[in-house]
Coordinates of C-alpha atoms in Angstrom, one line a residue:
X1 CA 22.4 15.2 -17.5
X2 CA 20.8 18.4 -18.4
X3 CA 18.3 16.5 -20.5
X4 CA 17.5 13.9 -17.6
X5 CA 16.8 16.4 -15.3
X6 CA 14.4 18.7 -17.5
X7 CA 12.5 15.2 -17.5
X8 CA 12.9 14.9 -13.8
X9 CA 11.5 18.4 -13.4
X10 CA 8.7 18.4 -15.8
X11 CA 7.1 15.2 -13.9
X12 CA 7.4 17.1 -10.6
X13 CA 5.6 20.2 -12.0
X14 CA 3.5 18.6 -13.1
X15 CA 2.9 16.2 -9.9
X16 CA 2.1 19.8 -8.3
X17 CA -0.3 20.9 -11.5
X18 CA -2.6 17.5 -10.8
X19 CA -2.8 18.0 -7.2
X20 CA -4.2 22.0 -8.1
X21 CA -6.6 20.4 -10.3
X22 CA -7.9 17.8 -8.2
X23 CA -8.3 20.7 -5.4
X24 CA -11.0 22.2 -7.7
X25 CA -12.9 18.8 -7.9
X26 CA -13.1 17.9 -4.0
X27 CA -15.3 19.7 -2.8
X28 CA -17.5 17.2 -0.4
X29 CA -15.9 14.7 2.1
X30 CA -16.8 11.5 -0.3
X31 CA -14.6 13.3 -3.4
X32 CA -11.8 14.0 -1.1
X33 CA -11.1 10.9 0.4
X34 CA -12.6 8.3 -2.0
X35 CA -13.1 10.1 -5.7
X36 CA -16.9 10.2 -5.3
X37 CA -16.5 6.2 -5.5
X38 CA -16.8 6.9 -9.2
X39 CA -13.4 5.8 -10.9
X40 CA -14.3 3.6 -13.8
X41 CA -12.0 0.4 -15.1
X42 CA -9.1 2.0 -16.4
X43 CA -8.3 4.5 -13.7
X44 CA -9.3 2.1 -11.0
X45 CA -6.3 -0.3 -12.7
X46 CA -3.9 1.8 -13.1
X47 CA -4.4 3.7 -9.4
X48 CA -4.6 0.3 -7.6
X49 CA -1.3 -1.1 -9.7
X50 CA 0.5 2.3 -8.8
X51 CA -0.1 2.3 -5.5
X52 CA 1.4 -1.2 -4.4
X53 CA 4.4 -1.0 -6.7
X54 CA 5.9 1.4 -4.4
X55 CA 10.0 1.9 -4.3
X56 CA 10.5 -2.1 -2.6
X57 CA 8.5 -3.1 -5.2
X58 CA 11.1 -1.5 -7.7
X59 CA 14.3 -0.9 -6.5
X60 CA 14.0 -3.8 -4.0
X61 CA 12.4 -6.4 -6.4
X62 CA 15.5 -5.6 -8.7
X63 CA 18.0 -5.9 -5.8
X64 CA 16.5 -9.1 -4.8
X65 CA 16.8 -10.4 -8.6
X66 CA 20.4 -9.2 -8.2
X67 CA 20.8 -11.4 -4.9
X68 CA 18.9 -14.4 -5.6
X69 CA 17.6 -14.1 -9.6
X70 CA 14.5 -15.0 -10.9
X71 CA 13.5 -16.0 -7.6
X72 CA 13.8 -12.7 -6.3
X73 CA 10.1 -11.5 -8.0
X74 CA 8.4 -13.6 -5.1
X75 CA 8.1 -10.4 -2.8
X76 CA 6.4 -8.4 -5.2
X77 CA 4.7 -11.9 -6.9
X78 CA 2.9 -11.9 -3.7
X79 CA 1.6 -8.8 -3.3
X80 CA -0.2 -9.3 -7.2
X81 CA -1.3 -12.6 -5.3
X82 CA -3.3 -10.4 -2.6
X83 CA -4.4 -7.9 -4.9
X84 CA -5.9 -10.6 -6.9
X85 CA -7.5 -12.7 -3.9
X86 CA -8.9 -9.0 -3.0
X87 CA -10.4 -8.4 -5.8
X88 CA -11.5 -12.1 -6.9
X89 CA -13.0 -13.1 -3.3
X90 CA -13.8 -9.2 -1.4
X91 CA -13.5 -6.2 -3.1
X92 CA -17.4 -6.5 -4.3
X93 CA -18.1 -6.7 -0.7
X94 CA -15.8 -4.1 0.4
X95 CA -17.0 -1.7 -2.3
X96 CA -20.6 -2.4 -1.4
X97 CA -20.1 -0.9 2.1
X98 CA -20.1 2.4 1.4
X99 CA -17.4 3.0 4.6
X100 CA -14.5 5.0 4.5
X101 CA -12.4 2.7 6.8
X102 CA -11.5 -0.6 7.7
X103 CA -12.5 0.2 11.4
X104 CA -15.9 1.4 10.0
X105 CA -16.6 -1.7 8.5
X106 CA -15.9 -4.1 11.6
X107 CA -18.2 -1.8 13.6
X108 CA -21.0 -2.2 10.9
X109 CA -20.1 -6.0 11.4
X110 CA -20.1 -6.6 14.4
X111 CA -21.9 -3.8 16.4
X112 CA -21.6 -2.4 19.7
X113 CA -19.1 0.7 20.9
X114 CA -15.9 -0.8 21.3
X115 CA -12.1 1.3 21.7
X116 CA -10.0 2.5 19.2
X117 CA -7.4 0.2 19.0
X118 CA -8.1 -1.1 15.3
X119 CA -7.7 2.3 14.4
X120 CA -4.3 3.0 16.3
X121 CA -3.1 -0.5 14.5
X122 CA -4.0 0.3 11.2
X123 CA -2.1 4.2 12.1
X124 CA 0.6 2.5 13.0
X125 CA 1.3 0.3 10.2
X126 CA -0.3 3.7 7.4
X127 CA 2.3 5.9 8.9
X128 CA 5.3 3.4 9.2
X129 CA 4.1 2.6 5.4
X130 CA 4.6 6.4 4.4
X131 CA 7.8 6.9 6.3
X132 CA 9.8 4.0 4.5
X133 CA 8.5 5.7 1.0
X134 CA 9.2 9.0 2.2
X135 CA 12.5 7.7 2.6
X136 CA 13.7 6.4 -0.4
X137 CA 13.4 9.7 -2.2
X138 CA 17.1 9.7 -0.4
X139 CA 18.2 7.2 -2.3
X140 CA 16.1 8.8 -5.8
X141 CA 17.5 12.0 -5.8
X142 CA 21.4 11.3 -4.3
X143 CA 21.5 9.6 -7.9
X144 CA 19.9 12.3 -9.6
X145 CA 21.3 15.4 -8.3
X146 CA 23.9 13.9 -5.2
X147 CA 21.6 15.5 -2.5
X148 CA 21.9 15.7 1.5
X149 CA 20.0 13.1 2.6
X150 CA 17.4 15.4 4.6
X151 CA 17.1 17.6 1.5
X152 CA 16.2 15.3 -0.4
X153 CA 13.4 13.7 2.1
X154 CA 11.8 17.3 2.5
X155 CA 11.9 18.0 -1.3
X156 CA 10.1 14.9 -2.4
X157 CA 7.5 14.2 0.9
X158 CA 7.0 18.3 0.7
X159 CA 5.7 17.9 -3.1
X160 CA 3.3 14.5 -2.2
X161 CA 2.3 16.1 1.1
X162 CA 1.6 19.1 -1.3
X163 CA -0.5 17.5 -3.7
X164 CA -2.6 15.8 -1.2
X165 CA -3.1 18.0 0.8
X166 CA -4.8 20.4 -1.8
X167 CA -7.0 17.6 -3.9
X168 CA -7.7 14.5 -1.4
X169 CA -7.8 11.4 -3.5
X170 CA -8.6 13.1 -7.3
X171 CA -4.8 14.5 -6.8
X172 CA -3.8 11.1 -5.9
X173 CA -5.6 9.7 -8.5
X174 CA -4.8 11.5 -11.2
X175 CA -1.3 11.6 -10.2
X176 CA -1.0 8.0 -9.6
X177 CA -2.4 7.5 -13.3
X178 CA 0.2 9.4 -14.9
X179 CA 2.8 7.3 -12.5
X180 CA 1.1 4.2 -13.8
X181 CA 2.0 4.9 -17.1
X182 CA 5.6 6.1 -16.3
X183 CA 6.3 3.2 -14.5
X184 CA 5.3 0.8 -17.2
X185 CA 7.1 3.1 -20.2
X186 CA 9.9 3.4 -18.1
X187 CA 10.4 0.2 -16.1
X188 CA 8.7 -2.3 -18.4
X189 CA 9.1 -1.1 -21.7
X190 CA 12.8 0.6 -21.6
X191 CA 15.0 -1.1 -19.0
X192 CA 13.9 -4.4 -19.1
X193 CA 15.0 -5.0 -22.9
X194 CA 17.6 -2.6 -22.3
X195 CA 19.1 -4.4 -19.3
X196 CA 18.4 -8.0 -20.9
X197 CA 20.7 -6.6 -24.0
X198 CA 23.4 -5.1 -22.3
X199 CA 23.9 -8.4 -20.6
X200 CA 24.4 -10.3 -23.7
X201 CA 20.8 -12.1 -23.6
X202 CA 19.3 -15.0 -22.1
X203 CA 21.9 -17.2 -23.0
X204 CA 24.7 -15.3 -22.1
X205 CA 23.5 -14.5 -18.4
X206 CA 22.9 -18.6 -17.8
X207 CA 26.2 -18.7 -19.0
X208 CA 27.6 -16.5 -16.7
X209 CA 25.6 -17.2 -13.4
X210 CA 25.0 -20.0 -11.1
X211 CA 22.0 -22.3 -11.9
X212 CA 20.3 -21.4 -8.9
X213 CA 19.7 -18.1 -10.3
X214 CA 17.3 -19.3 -13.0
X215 CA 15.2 -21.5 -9.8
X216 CA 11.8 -20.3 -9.2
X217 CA 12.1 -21.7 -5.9
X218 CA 16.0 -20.4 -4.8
X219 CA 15.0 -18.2 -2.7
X220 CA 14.0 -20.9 -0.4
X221 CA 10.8 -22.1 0.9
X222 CA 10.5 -20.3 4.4
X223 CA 11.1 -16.9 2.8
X224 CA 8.4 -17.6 -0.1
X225 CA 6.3 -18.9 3.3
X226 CA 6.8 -15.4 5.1
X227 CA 6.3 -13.1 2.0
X228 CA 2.7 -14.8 1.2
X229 CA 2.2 -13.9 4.6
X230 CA 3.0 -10.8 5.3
X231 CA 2.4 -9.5 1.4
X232 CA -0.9 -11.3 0.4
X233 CA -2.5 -11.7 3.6
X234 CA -1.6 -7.9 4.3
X235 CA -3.3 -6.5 1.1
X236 CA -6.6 -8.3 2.1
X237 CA -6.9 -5.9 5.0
X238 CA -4.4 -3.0 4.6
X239 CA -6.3 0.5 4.9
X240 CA -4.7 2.3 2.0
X241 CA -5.8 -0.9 -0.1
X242 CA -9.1 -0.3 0.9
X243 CA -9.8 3.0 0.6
X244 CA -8.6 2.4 -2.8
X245 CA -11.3 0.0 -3.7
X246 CA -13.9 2.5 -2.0
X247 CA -13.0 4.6 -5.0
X248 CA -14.8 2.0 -7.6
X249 CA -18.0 2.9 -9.4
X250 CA -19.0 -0.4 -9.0
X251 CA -18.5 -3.8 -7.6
X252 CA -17.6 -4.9 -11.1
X253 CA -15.1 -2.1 -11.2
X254 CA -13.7 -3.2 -8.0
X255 CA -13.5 -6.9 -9.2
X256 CA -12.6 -6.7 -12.4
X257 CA -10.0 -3.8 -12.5
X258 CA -8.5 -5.2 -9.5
X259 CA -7.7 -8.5 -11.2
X260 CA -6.1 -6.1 -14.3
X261 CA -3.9 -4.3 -11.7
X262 CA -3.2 -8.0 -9.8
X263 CA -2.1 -9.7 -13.3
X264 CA 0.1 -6.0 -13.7
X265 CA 2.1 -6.7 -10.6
X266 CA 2.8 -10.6 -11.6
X267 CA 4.2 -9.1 -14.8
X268 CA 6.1 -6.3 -12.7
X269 CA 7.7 -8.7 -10.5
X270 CA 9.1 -11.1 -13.5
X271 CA 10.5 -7.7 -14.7
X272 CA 12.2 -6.4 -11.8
X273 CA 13.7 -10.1 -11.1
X274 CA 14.8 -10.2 -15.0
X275 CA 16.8 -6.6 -14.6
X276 CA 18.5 -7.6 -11.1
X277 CA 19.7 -10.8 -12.8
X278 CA 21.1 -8.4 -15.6
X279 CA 22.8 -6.4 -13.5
X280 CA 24.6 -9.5 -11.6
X281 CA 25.9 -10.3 -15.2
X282 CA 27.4 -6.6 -15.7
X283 CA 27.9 -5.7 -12.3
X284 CA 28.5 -8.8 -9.9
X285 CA 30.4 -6.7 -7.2
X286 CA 28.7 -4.2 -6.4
X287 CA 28.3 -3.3 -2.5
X288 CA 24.3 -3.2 -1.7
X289 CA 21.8 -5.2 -3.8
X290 CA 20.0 -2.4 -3.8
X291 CA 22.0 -0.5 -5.4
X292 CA 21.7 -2.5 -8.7
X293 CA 18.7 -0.3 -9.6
X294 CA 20.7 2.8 -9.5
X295 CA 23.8 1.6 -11.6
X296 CA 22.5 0.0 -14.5
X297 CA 20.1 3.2 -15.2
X298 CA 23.1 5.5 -14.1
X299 CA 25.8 3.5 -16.3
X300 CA 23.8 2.0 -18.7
X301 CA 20.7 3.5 -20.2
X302 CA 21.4 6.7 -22.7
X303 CA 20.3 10.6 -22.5
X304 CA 16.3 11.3 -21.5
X305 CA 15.4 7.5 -21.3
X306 CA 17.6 7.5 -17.9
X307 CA 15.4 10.3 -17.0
X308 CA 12.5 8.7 -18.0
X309 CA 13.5 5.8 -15.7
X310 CA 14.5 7.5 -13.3
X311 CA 11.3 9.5 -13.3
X312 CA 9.4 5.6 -13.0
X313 CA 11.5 5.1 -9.7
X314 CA 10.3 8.1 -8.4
X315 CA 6.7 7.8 -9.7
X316 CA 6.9 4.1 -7.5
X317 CA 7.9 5.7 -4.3
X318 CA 5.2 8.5 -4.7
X319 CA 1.9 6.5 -5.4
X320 CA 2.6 4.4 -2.6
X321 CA 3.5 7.4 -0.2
X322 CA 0.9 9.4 -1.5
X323 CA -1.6 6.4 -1.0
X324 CA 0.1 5.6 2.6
X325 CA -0.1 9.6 3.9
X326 CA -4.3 9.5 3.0
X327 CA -4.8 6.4 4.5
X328 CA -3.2 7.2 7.5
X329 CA -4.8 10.9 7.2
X330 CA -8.1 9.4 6.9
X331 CA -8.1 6.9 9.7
X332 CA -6.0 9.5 12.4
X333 CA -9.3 11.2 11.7
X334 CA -12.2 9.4 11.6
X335 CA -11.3 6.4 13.6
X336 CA -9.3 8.1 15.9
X337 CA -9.7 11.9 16.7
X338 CA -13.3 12.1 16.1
X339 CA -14.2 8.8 18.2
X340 CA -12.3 10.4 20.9
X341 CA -14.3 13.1 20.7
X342 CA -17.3 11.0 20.7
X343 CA -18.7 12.7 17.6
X344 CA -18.6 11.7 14.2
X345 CA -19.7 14.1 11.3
X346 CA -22.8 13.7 9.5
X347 CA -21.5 13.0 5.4
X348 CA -23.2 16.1 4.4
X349 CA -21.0 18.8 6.3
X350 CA -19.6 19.2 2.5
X351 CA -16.5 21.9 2.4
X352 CA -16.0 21.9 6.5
X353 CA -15.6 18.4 6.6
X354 CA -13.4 18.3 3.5
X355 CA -11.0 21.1 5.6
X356 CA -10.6 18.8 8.5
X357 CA -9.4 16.1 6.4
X358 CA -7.4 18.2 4.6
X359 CA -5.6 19.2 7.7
X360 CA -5.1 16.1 8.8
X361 CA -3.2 14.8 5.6
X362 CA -1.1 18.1 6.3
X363 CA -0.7 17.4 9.9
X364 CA 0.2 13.5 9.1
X365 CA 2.5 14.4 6.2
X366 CA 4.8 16.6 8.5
X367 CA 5.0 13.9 10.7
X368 CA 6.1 11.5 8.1
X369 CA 8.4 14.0 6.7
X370 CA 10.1 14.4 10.5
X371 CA 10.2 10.7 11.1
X372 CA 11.3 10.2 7.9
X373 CA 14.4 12.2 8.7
X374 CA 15.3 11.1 12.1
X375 CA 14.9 7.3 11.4
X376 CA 17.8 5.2 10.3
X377 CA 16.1 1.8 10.6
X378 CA 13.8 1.5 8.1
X379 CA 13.1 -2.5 7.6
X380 CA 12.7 -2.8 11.6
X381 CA 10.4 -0.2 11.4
X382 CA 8.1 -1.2 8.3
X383 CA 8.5 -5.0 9.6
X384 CA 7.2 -4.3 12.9
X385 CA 4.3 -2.1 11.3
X386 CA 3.2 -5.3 8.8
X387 CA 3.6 -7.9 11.8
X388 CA 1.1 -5.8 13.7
X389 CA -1.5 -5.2 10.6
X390 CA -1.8 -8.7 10.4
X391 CA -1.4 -10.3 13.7
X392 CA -3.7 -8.3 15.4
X393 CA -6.0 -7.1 12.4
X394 CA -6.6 -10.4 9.8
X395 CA -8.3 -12.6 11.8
X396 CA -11.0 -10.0 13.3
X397 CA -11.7 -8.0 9.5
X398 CA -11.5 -11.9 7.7
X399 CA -13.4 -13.3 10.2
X400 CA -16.0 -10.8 9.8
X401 CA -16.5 -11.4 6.1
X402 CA -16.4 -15.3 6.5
X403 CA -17.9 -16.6 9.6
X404 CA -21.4 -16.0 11.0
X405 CA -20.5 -16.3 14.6
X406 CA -17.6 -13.8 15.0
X407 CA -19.0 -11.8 18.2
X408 CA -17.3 -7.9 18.6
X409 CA -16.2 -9.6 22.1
X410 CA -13.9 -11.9 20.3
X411 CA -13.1 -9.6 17.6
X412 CA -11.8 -7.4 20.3
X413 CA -10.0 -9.8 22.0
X414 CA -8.2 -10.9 18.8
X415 CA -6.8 -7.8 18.3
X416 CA -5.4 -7.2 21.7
X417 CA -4.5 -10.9 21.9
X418 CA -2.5 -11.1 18.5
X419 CA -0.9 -7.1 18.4
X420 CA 0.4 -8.2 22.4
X421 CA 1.9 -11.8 21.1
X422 CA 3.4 -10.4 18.0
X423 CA 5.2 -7.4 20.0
X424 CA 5.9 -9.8 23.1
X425 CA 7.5 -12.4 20.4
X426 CA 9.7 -10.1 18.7
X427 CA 11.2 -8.5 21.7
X428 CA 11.7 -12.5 22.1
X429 CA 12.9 -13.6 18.5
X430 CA 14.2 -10.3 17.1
X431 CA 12.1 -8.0 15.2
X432 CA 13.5 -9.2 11.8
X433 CA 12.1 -13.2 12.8
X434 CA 9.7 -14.9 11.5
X435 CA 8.5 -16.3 14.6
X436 CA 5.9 -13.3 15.6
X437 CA 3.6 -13.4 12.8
X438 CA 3.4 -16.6 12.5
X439 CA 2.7 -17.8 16.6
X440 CA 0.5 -14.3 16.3
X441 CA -1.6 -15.1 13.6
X442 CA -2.0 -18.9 15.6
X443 CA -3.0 -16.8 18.8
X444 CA -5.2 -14.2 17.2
X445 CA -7.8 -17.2 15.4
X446 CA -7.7 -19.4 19.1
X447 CA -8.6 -16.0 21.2
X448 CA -11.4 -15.1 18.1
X449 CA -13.2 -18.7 17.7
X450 CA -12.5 -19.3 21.9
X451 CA -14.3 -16.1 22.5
X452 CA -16.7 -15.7 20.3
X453 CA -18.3 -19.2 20.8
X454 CA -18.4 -18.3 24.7
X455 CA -20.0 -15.3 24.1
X456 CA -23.7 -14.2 22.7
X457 CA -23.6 -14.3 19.1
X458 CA -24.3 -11.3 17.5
X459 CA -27.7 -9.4 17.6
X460 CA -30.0 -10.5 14.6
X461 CA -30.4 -6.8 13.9
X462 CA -26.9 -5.7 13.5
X463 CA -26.4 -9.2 11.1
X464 CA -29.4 -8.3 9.3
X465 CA -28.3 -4.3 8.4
X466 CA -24.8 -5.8 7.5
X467 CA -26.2 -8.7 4.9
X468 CA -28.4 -5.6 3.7
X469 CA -24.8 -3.2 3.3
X470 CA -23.1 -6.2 1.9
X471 CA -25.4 -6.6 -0.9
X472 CA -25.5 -2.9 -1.8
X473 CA -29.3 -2.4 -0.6
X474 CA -28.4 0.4 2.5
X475 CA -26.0 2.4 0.5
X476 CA -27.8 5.6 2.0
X477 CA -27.7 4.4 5.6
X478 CA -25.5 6.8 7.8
X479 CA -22.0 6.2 8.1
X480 CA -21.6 4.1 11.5
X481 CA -18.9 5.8 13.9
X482 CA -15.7 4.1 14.0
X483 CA -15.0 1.4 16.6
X484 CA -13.6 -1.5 17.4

């Protein structure tokens, strides 16, 4: 293994060496928490790709092709499926803005002062998001080096909370570029054909499983129903989605390197679903789905390409806990802590503003870490999280961007309405049902359309400033506080 864990090593160095670099190039609150907005196509792919093919996306998508087969890439089939309605239908919009938050932009749409609760949603759901990465180092590093379980959660969160803590989002990026490329070398171009061989091929694994392993639809309908969901309706209006696509140079970037890193994940998800079904072939009894993953690159793949692989798992789990910690960071403090305070700092402020943020990511990511550790539940905890992003959240931010007459009355009252159904219907149904979202999401659009045509539509001013934002001609206005 000595090999394997030189390779192991030499990505975490060097996970440590991008975030020193970055900290040299963030040196004003836009290059810390967006990259200047001046990533071009190809880092814009590859960080948006790297960020929602976290460890589900990986070690889950391969433990639900173990479970069900091909079938099993429709969790992470929809999450390409909202990245590419994103970027086909909003991330020109979005990108236009010029906001660092989703909260930012649904006060810009709808005016007015209004609470925090968007941001204490979207917190919620950011920090839940970076816990259940944080976690699954656990599960990286047992196979790696058999670690305690809280070792190995302080050894892997302490190196991302490192890195982004020093550089903001240039660390991130840059790090999440060279996991792009790991992920794909490793997951894509070594353990897929490696896994497909080692089960005897195509025809040999139809041969040896049940037929409703090669259905696209085995997984069954409902489940298919709740993924599409949760997954694509919650990367139309998750914040560390967003504050990705505030890092394009252009709306073209957004747009069109958004649909690259969408197509990526369809391609991802195929993979994954083709290497659990490999694994049911050479391993059909093993205890945990999700343990497939681990055993064929354990078992099966040879000296330095296991690293390599292994080094891909880990570079999934990182980009999306990297990603999670500075969206959560971001919003804590300028949706949250500074409305609170009822001030909200001019953009200029330059390196002090840039040291606020940066203790907020090191605040957040010793929360995460502490969480991390004490928390056993993880899906009941992430499920809840996603339930609430989009019960309470879609229908105000989509509403916003699609229909005239939303009021900030009704926006508010969506919110409150669906985040209080969805919690009351879970304590109801059970956290894991499907139930809450869906009656939530009904609730939600009722209270927004109900009050919003019984209220006064929106002042003509604050319409006219957010056509103006939309279409890129206010990029210089101040930055509105964040509300609703």
């Amino acid at each position: 293994m000595a090999v394997d864990y030189t390779v192991i090593v030499v990505y975490l160095a060097g996970m440590l060496a991008m975030g020193w670099w970055g900290m040299r190039r963030a040196k004003s609150k836009s290059e810390f928490l967006v990259a200047g907005r001046r990533l071009g196509p190809w880092m814009y792919s590859g960080t948006m790709a790297a960020i929602v093919l976290g460890g589900a996306s990986t070690i889950g998508g391969v433990g639900l092709g173990y479970q069900y087969g091909l079938s099993g890439a429709w969790m992470v089939f929809t999450i390409g499926l909202g990245l590419l309605a994103l970027s086909v239908f909003f991330s020109a919009r979005i990108a236009r803005l010029k906001v660092y938050t989703v909260s930012e932009m649904l006060y810009l749409r709808y005016g007015g002062r209004a609470g925090v609760i968007s941001g204490v949603v979207m917190w919620a759901y950011t920090l839940m998001l970076a816990v259940t990465s944080t976690i699954a180092y656990a599960t990286i590093f047992d196979v790696l080096f058999d670690m305690n379980r809280t070792l190995a959660i302080v050894l892997g969160g302490s190196i991302v909370v490192a890195y982004s803590t020093l550089g903001g989002m240039w660390s991130i990026t840059l790090t999440d570029m060279v996991q792009f490329v790991v992920k794909t070398i490793g997951v894509l171009l070594l353990l897929l054909p490696i896994a497909v061989v080692k089960a005897g091929g195509f025809g040999e694994m139809k041969a040896k499983l049940p037929t409703e392993y090669f259905d696209p639809l085995g997984i069954g309908g409902e489940t298919i129903f709740t993924y599409v969901l949760i997954y694509t309706f919650g990367m139309l209006i998750g914040q560390d989605i967003w504050q990705r696509v505030f890092t394009a140079r252009s709306d073209k970037v957004a747009r069109y390197g958004g649909t690259v890193a969408g197509t990526y994940c369809l391609v991802y998800a195929i993979a994954g679903a083709v290497i659990g079904t490999a694994a049911k072939v050479m391993y059909p009894k093993l205890p945990s789905a999700d343990a497939a993953f681990a055993t064929i690159v354990k078992d099966e793949l040879p000296i330095g390409v296991r690293g390599l692989v292994l080094a891909a798992a880990l570079a999934a789990v990182m980009s999306t806990s990297s990603g999670a910690l500075i969206a959560c960071a971001t919003v804590a403090n300028n949706d949250i802590w500074s409305r609170l305070r009822g001030r909200v700092a001019p953009e200029g402020e330059g390196h002090d503003e840039v040291r606020g943020n940066r203790a907020f990511i090191l605040i957040m990511g010793v929360a995460v870490i502490v969480i991390a550790i004490a928390l056993n539940d993880v899906v009941q905890a992430l499920t809840v999280a996603y339930n609430l992003l989009v019960g309470g959240l879609l229908v105000p931010i989509l509403g916003g961007l699609l229909w005239r007459r939303g009021t900030a009355p009704g926006a508010l009252a969506a919110v409150a309405a669906g985040g209080l159904s969805v919690i009351g219907l879970m304590w109801g149904y059970g956290i894991l049902a499907t139930e809450p979202v869906y009656y939530g999401l009904l609730i939600s659009l009722a209270v927004y359309v109900a009050v919003s045509l019984a209220t006064k539509p929106t002042d003509a001013a604050v319409l006219a400033a957010w056509r103006e934002r939309l279409a890129g001609r206010d990029a210089t206005a101040p930055r509105a506080p964040a509300a609703v």
